[in-house]
Coordinates of C-alpha atoms in Angstrom, one line a residue:
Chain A
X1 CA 50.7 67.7 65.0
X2 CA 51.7 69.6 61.9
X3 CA 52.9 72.2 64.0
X4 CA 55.1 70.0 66.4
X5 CA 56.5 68.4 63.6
X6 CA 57.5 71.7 62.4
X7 CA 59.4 73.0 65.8
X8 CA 60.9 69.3 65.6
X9 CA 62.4 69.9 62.5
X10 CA 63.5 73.4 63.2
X11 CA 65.4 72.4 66.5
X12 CA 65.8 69.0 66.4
X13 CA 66.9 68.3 62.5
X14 CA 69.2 65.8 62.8
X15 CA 70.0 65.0 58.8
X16 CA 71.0 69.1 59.3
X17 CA 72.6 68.3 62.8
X18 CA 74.7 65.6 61.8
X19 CA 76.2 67.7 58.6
X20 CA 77.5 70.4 61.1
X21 CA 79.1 68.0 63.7
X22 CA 82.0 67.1 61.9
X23 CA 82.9 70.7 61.3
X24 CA 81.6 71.7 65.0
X25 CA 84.1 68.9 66.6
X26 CA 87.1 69.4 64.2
X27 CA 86.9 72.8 63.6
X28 CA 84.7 74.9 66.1
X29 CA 85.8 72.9 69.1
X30 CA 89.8 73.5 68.7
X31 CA 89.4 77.1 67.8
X32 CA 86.8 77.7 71.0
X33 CA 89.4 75.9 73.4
X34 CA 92.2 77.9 72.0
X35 CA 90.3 81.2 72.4
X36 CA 89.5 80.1 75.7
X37 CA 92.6 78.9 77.2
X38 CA 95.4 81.0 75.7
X39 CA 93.2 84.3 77.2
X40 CA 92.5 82.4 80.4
X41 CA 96.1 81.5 80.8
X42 CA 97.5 85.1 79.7
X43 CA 94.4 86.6 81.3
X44 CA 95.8 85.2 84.3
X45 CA 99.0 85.8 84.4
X46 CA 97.8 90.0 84.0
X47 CA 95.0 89.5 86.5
X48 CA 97.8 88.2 88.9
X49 CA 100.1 91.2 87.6
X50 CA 96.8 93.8 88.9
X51 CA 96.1 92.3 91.6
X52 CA 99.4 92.5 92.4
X53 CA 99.6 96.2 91.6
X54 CA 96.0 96.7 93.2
X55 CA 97.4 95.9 96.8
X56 CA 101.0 97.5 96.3
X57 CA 101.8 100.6 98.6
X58 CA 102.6 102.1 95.1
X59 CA 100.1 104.6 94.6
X60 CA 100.4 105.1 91.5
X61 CA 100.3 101.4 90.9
X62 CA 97.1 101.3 92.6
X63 CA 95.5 103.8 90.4
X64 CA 96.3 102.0 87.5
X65 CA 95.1 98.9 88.3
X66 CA 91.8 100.8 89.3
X67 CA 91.6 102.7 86.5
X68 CA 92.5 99.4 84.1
X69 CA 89.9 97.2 86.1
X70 CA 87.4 99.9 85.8
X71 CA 87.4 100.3 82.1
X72 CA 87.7 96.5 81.1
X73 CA 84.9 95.2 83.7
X74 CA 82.7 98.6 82.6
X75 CA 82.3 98.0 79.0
X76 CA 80.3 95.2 77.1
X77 CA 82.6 92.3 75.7
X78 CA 81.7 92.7 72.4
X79 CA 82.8 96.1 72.1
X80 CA 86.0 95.8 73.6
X81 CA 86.3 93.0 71.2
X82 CA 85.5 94.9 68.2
X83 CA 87.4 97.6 69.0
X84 CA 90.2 95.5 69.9
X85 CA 90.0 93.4 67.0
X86 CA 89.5 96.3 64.4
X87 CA 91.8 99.1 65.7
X88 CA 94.7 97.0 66.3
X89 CA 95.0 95.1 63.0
X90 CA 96.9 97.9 61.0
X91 CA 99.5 97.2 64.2
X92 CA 99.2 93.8 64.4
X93 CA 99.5 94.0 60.3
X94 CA 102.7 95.8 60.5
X95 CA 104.0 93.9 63.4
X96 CA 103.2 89.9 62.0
X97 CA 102.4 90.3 58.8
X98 CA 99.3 88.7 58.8
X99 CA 95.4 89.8 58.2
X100 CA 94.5 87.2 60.5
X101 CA 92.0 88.6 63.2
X102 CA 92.8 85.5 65.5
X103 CA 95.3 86.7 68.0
X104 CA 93.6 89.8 68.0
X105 CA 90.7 88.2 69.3
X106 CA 92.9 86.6 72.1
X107 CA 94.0 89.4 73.0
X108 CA 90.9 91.2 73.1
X109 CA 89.5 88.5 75.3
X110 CA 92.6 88.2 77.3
X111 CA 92.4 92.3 78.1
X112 CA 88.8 91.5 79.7
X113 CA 89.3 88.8 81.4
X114 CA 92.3 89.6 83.0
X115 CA 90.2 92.5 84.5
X116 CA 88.0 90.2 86.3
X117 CA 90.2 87.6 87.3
X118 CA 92.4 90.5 88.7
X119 CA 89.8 91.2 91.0
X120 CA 89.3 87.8 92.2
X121 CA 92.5 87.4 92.6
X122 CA 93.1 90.4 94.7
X123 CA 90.0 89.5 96.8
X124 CA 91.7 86.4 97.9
X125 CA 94.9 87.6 98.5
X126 CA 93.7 90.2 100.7
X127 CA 91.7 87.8 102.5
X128 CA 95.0 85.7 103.8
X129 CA 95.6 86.4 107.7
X130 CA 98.1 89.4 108.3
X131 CA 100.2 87.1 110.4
X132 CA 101.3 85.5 107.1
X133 CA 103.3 88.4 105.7
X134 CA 104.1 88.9 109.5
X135 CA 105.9 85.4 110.1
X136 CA 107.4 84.7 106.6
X137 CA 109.7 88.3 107.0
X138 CA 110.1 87.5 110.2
X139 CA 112.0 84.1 108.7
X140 CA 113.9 86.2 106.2
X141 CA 111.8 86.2 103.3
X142 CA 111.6 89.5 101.4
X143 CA 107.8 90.9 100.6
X144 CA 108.4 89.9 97.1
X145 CA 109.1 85.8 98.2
X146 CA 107.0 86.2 101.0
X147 CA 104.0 87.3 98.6
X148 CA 105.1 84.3 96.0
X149 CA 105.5 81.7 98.5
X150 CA 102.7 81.9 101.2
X151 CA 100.4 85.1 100.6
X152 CA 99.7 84.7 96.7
X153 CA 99.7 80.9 96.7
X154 CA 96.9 80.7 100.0
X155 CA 95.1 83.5 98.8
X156 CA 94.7 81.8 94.9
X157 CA 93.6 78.3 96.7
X158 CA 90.7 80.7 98.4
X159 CA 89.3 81.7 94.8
X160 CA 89.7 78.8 92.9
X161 CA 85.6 78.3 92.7
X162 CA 85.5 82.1 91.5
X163 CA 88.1 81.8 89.2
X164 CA 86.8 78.4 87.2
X165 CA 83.5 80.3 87.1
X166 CA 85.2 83.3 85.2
X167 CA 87.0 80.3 82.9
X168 CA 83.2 79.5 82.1
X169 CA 82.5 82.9 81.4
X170 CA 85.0 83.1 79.0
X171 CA 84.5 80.3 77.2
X172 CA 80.9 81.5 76.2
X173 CA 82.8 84.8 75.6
X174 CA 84.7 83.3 73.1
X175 CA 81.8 83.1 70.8
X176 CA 81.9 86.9 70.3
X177 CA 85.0 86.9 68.1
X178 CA 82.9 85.4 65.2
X179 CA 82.5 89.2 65.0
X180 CA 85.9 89.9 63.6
X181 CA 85.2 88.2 60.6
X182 CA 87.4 84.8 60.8
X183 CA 88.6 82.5 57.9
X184 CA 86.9 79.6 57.6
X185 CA 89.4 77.0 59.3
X186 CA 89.7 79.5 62.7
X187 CA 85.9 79.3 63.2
X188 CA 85.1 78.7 66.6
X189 CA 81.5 76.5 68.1
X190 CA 79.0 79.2 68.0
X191 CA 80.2 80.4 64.5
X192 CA 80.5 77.1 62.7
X193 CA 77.0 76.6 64.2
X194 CA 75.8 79.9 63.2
X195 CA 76.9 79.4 59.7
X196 CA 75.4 76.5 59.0
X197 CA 71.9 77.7 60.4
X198 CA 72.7 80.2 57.7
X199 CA 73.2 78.3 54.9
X200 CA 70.4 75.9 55.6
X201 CA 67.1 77.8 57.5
X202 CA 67.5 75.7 60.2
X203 CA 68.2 75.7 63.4
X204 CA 69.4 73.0 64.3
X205 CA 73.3 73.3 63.6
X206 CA 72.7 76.3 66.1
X207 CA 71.1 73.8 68.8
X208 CA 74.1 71.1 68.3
X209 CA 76.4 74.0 69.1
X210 CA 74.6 74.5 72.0
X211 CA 75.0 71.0 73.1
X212 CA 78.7 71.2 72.5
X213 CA 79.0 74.5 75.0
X214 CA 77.0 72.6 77.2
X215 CA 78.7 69.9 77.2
X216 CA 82.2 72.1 78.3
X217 CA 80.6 74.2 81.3
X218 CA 78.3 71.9 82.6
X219 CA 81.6 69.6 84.5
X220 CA 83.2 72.8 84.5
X221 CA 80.1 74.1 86.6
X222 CA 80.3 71.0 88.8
X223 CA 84.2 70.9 89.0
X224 CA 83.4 74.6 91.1
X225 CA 80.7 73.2 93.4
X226 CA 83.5 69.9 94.1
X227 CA 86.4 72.3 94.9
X228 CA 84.1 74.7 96.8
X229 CA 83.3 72.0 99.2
X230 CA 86.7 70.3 99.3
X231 CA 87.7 73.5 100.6
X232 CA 85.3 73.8 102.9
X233 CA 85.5 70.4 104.4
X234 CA 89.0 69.6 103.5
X235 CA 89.9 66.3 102.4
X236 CA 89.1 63.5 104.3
X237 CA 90.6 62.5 107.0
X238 CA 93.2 59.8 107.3
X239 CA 93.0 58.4 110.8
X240 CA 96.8 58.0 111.9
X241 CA 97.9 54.3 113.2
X242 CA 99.2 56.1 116.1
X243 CA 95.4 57.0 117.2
X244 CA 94.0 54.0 115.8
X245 CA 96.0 51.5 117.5
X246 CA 95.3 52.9 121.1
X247 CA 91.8 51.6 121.3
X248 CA 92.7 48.5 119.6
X249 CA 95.6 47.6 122.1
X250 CA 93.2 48.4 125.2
X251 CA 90.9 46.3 123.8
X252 CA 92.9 43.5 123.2
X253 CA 94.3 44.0 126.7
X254 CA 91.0 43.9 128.2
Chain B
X1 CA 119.1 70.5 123.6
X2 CA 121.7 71.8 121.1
X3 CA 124.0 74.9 121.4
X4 CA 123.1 77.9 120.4
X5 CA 124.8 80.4 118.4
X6 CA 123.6 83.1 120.9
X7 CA 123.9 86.9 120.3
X8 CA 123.4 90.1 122.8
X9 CA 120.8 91.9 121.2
X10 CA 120.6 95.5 122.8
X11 CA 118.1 98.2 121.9
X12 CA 118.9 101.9 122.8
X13 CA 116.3 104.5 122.6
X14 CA 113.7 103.0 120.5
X15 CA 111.0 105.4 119.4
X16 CA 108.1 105.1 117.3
X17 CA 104.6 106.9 116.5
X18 CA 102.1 105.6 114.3
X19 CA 100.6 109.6 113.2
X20 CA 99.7 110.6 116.7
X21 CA 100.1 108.0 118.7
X22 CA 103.4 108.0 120.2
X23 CA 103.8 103.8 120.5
X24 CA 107.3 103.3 122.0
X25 CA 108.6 106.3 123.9
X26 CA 112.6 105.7 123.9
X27 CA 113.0 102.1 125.5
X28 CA 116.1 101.2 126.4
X29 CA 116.6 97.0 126.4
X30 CA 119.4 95.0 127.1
X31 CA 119.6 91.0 126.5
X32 CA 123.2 89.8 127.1
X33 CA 124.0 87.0 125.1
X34 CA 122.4 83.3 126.6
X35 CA 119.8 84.7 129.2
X36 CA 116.0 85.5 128.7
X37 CA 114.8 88.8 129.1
X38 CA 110.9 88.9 130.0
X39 CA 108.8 92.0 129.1
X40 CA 105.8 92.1 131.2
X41 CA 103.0 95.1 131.5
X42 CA 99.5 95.9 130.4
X43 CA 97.9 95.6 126.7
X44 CA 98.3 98.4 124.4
X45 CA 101.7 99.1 126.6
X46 CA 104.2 98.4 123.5
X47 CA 105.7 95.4 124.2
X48 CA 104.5 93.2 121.0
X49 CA 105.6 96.2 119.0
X50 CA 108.9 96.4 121.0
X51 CA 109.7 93.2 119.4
X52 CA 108.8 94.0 115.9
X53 CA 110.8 97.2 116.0
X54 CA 113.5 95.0 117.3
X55 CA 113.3 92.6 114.5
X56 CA 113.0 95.6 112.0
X57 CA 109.7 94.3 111.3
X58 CA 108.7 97.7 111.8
X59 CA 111.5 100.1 111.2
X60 CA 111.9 102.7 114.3
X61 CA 111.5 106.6 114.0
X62 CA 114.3 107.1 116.4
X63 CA 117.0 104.7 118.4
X64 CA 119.6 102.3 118.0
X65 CA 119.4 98.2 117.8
X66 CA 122.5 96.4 118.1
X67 CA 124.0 92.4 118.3
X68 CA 126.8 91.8 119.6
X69 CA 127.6 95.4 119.9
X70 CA 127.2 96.2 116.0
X71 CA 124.1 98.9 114.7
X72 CA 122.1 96.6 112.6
X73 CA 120.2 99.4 111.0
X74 CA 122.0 99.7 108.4
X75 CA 121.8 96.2 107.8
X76 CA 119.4 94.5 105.3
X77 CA 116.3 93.9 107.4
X78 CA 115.7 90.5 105.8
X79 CA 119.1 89.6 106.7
X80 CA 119.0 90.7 110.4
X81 CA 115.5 88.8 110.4
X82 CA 117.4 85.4 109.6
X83 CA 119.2 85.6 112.7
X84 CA 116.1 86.7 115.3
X85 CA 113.4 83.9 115.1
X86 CA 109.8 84.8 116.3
X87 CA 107.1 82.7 117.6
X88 CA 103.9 84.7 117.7
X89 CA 100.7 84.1 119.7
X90 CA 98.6 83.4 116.4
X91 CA 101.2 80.3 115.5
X92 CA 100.8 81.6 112.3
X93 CA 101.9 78.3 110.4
X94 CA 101.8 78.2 106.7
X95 CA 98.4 76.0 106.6
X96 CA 98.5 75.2 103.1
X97 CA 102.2 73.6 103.8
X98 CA 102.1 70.4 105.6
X99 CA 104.5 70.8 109.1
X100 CA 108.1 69.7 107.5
X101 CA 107.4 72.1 104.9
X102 CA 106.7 75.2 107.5
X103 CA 110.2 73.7 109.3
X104 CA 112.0 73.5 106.1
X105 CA 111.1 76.2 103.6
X106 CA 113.0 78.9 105.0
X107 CA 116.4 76.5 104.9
X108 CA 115.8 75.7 101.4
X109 CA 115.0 79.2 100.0
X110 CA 116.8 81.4 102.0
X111 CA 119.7 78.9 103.1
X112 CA 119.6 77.1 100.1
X113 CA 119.8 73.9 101.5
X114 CA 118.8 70.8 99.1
X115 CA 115.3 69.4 99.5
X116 CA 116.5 66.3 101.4
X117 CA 119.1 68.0 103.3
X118 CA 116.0 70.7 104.6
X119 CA 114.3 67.7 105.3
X120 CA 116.6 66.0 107.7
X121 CA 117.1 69.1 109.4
X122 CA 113.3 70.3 109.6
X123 CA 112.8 66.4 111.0
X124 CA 115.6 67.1 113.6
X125 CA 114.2 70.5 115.0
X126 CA 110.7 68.8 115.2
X127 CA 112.5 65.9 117.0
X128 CA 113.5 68.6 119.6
X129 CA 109.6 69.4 120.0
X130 CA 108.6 66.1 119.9
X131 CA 106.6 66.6 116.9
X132 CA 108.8 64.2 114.2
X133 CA 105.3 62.2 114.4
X134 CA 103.8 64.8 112.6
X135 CA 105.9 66.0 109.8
X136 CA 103.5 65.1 107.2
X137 CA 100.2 66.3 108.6
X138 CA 99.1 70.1 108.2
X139 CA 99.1 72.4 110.9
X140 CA 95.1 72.8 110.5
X141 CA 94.8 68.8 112.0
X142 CA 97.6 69.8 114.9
X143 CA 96.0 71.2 118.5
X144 CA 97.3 75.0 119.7
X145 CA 100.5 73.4 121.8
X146 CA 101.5 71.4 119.1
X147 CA 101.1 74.0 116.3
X148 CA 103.0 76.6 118.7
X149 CA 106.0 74.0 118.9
X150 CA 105.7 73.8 115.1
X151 CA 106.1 77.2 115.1
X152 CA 109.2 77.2 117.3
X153 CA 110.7 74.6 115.3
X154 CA 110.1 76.7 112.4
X155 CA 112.0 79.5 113.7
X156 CA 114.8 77.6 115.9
X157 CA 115.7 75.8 111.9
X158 CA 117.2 78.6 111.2
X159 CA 119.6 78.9 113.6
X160 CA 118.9 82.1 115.6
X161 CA 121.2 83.9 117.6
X162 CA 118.3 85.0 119.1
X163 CA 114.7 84.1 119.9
X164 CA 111.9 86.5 120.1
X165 CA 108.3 84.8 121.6
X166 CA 105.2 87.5 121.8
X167 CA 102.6 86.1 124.1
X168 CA 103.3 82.7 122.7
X169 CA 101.4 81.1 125.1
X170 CA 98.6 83.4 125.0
X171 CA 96.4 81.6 122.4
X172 CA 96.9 78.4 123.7
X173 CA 94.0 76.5 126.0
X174 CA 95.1 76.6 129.5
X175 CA 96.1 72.9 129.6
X176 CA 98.4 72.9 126.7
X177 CA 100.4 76.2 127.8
X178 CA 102.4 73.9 129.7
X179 CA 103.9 71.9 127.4
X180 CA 104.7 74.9 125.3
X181 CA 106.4 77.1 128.4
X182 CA 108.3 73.6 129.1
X183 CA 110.2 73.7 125.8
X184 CA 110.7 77.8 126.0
X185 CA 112.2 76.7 129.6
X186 CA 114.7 74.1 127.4
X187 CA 115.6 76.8 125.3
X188 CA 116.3 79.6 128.2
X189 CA 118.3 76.9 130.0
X190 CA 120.2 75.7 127.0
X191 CA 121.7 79.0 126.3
X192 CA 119.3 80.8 124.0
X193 CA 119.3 84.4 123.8
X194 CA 115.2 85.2 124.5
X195 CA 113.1 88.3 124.5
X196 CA 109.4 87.1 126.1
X197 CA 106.5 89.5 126.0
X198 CA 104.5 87.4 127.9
X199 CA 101.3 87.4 131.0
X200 CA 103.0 84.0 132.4
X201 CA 104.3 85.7 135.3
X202 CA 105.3 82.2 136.9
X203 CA 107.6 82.4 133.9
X204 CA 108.9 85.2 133.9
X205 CA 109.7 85.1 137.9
X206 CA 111.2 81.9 137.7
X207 CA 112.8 81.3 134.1
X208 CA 114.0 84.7 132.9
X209 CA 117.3 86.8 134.3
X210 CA 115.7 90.2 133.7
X211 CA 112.0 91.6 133.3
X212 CA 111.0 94.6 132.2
X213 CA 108.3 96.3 133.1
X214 CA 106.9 98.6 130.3
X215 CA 103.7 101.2 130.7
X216 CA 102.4 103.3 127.7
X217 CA 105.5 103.1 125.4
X218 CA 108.1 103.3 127.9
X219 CA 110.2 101.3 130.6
X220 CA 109.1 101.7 134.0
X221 CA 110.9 99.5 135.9
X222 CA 113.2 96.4 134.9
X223 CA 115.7 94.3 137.2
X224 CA 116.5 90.8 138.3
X225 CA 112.9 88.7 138.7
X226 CA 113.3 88.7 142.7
X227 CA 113.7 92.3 142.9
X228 CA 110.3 93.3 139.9
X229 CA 108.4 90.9 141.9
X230 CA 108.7 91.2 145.1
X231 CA 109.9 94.7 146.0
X232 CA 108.6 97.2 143.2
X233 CA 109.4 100.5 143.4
X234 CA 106.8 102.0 141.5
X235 CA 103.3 102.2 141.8
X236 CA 102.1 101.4 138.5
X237 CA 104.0 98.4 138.9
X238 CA 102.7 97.6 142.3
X239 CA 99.2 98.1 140.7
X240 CA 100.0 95.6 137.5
X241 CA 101.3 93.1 140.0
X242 CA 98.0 93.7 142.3
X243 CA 96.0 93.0 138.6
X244 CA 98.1 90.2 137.4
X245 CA 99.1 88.0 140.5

């Protein structure tokens, strides 16, 4: 029993858990959804901006989307982040005036996922019927409007499951700029967490930080599998009066 | 049906290769303003890519397009495009708009035309299809006809001058082709200018004023209906009519 009690208290301490929570939930958890969705949202709006390039009949375009896509999606996280986050700051120094590694770290984690989410985004573009293009320039529309009004829009709805799965991605990512060395109130889950198991020899903080992740990708998780099937199946069907009322009014008739 | 602000489209020695493959080998069409013009022939002969050379869809190599007498080459495609509608034999309806939005989202982004006005009018074009019913359903829940009269709403919104239809009918189940070739009839007898690719030959005898016969790239024959039909002059023709009829 000795034993149990022992892995007990080293996951499951919950005098140690409940010390970190406060911290975890008013620190850790702000900073992790910042990270998170500023680089999702600018990761985005550059994965858009190469996918975009990736299908252009610019060659040169092309090749730099490749060449981008290749070098972001080839190299770990964590050393893009470091190297990011460390060889910019005399930049970012001169540019803000701050020390603060933070936006670094955004941008860092923005730079790789807009890599992946470029491809997904390209993938579903390039999945939308070649009649599309065809019959919104034959309306008028110039490639640019036709792209931003029926290609780009039909061919983001395609990827959504793929895309919220790269959102979970880099929300886990976001633990990696604990790396940068951070100031105590930009801390994000995993280092708050990490800290504490630090401080104390336990590991539970670590476990409760855990929970908190879990607790973010898990409806994330099932928020893909719901829109993966609504846009499978579509969403059901209202029968119409019109259809409804015919077999009515021959019954009553009858 | 309403009047039409009909055009005479005329295209003069259209040419076009795709690397090798010489596609369109100097046709030479002529749709005077208000009557249809059918282009009939085998696949692979040009006639679907006739009409997107026509439209500038795809620019030609060589040749002239003009309405109403004027070169529109030097026009801006997009422009030009506004005033030739297409119906193609996908449909090729928006599907993530429902079928007002298809009608009206040319009128309010390229004619600029408030939201409610688009509406009214994308609600009076489907009127003319008989398809008001279905404004706010999407085009995935709509059978083939209906989706093809969608599609002819879509492109008659914007006021053509003329209307282009490439094998419009050709996707369609046979027992909804009808009700499609019914409302291209309405048009042709209302006045609008029409280039038809088309295999209804029943249509193109009895609704068009000129068919063309076209054969690897280039025009073989064309004339009144009466005179393609029934006393062709050359033998690939007699031998597409032998196929088709």
């Amino acid at each position: 029993m000795d034993l149990l009690d022992q892995l007990a208290d080293t996951f499951f301490n919950w005098e140690e858990m409940a010390k970190v929570i406060p911290a975890l939930l008013m620190v850790g958890l702000p900073n992790t959804l910042i990270l998170a969705v500023a680089s999702g949202i600018l990761g985005s709006v550059l994965g858009l901006a190469l996918a975009m390039m990736g299908i252009s009949r610019n060659a040169g375009a092309r090749w730099v989307a490749r060449i981008y896509t290749d070098i972001f999606r080839g190299l770990p996280a964590i050393l893009v982040i470091l190297v990011i986050g460390i060889g910019l700051s005399p930049i970012a120094r001169e540019i803000t005036g701050s020390r603060n590694p933070y936006p670094l770290g955004i941008l860092a984690l923005t730079l790789i996922a807009a890599a992946y989410i470029g491809e997904i985004f390209r993938s579903g573009i390039q999945s939308v019927e070649k009649g599309q293009l065809e019959a919104s320039r034959a309306l008028g529309f110039s490639y640019g409007s036709s792209m931003r009004l029926v290609v780009v829009p039909q061919g983001i709805r395609r990827v959504l499951p793929a895309l919220v799965n790269q959102f979970i991605s880099l929300l886990k990512d976001s633990s990696l700029v604990f790396m940068l060395g951070l100031a105590a109130s930009d801390r994000e889950i995993f280092r708050i967490g990490n800290d504490a198991m630090a401080n104390t020899g336990n590991l539970s903080p670590l476990v409760a930080a855990g929970v908190l992740y879990l607790i973010l990708t898990v409806p994330l998780t099932h928020f893909v599998n719901f829109i993966d099937n609504r846009l499978r199946t579509g969403k059901p069907e209202k029968k119409e009066p019109d259809e409804l009322a015919a077999p009515i009014g021959k019954g009553a008739q009858a | 049906m309403t009047e039409f602000a009909s055009g005479t489209l005329t295209g003069k020695n259209l040419h076009l290769s795709f690397g090798h493959n010489h596609v369109l080998r100097g046709i030479d069409l002529h749709v005077e303003k208000g009557t249809t013009a059918s282009v009939i022939g085998p696949s692979g002969s040009g006639k679907s890519t006739l009409l997107r050379v026509m439209n500038r869809l795809i620019e030609p190599d060589q040749g002239d397009i003009l309405l109403d007498g004027r070169s529109v080459l030097k026009d801006n495609p997009d422009e030009l495009r506004q005033r030739i509608g297409m119906v193609f034999q996908q449909f090729n309806l928006f599907p993530h708009k429902t079928v007002v939005d298809n009608v009206s989202l040319a009128l309010r982004k390229l004619r600029k035309l408030s939201k409610e006005q688009a509406r009214a009018e994308a609600l009076e074009q489907l009127d003319l299809v008989g398809l008001k019913h279905k404004a706010d359903a999407r085009p995935a829940n709509l059978s083939g006809g209906q989706q093809q009269r969608v599609a002819i709403a879509r492109a008659l919104a914007m006021k053509p001058e003329v209307m282009f239809f490439d094998e419009a009918t050709s996707a369609l189940d046979p027992e909804l082709v009808k009700g499609v070739l019914a409302l291209m009839t309405d048009l042709a007898k209302g006045g609008m200018t029409m280039v038809v690719v088309t295999h209804e030959m029943g249509f193109s005898r009895n609704v068009s004023d000129t068919v063309t016969f076209m054969d690897a790239g280039v025009v073989v024959e064309s004339g009144p209906p009466e005179q393609v039909f029934t006393a062709p002059r050359t033998d690939r023709l007699k031998g597409f009519l032998s196929d088709v009829l």
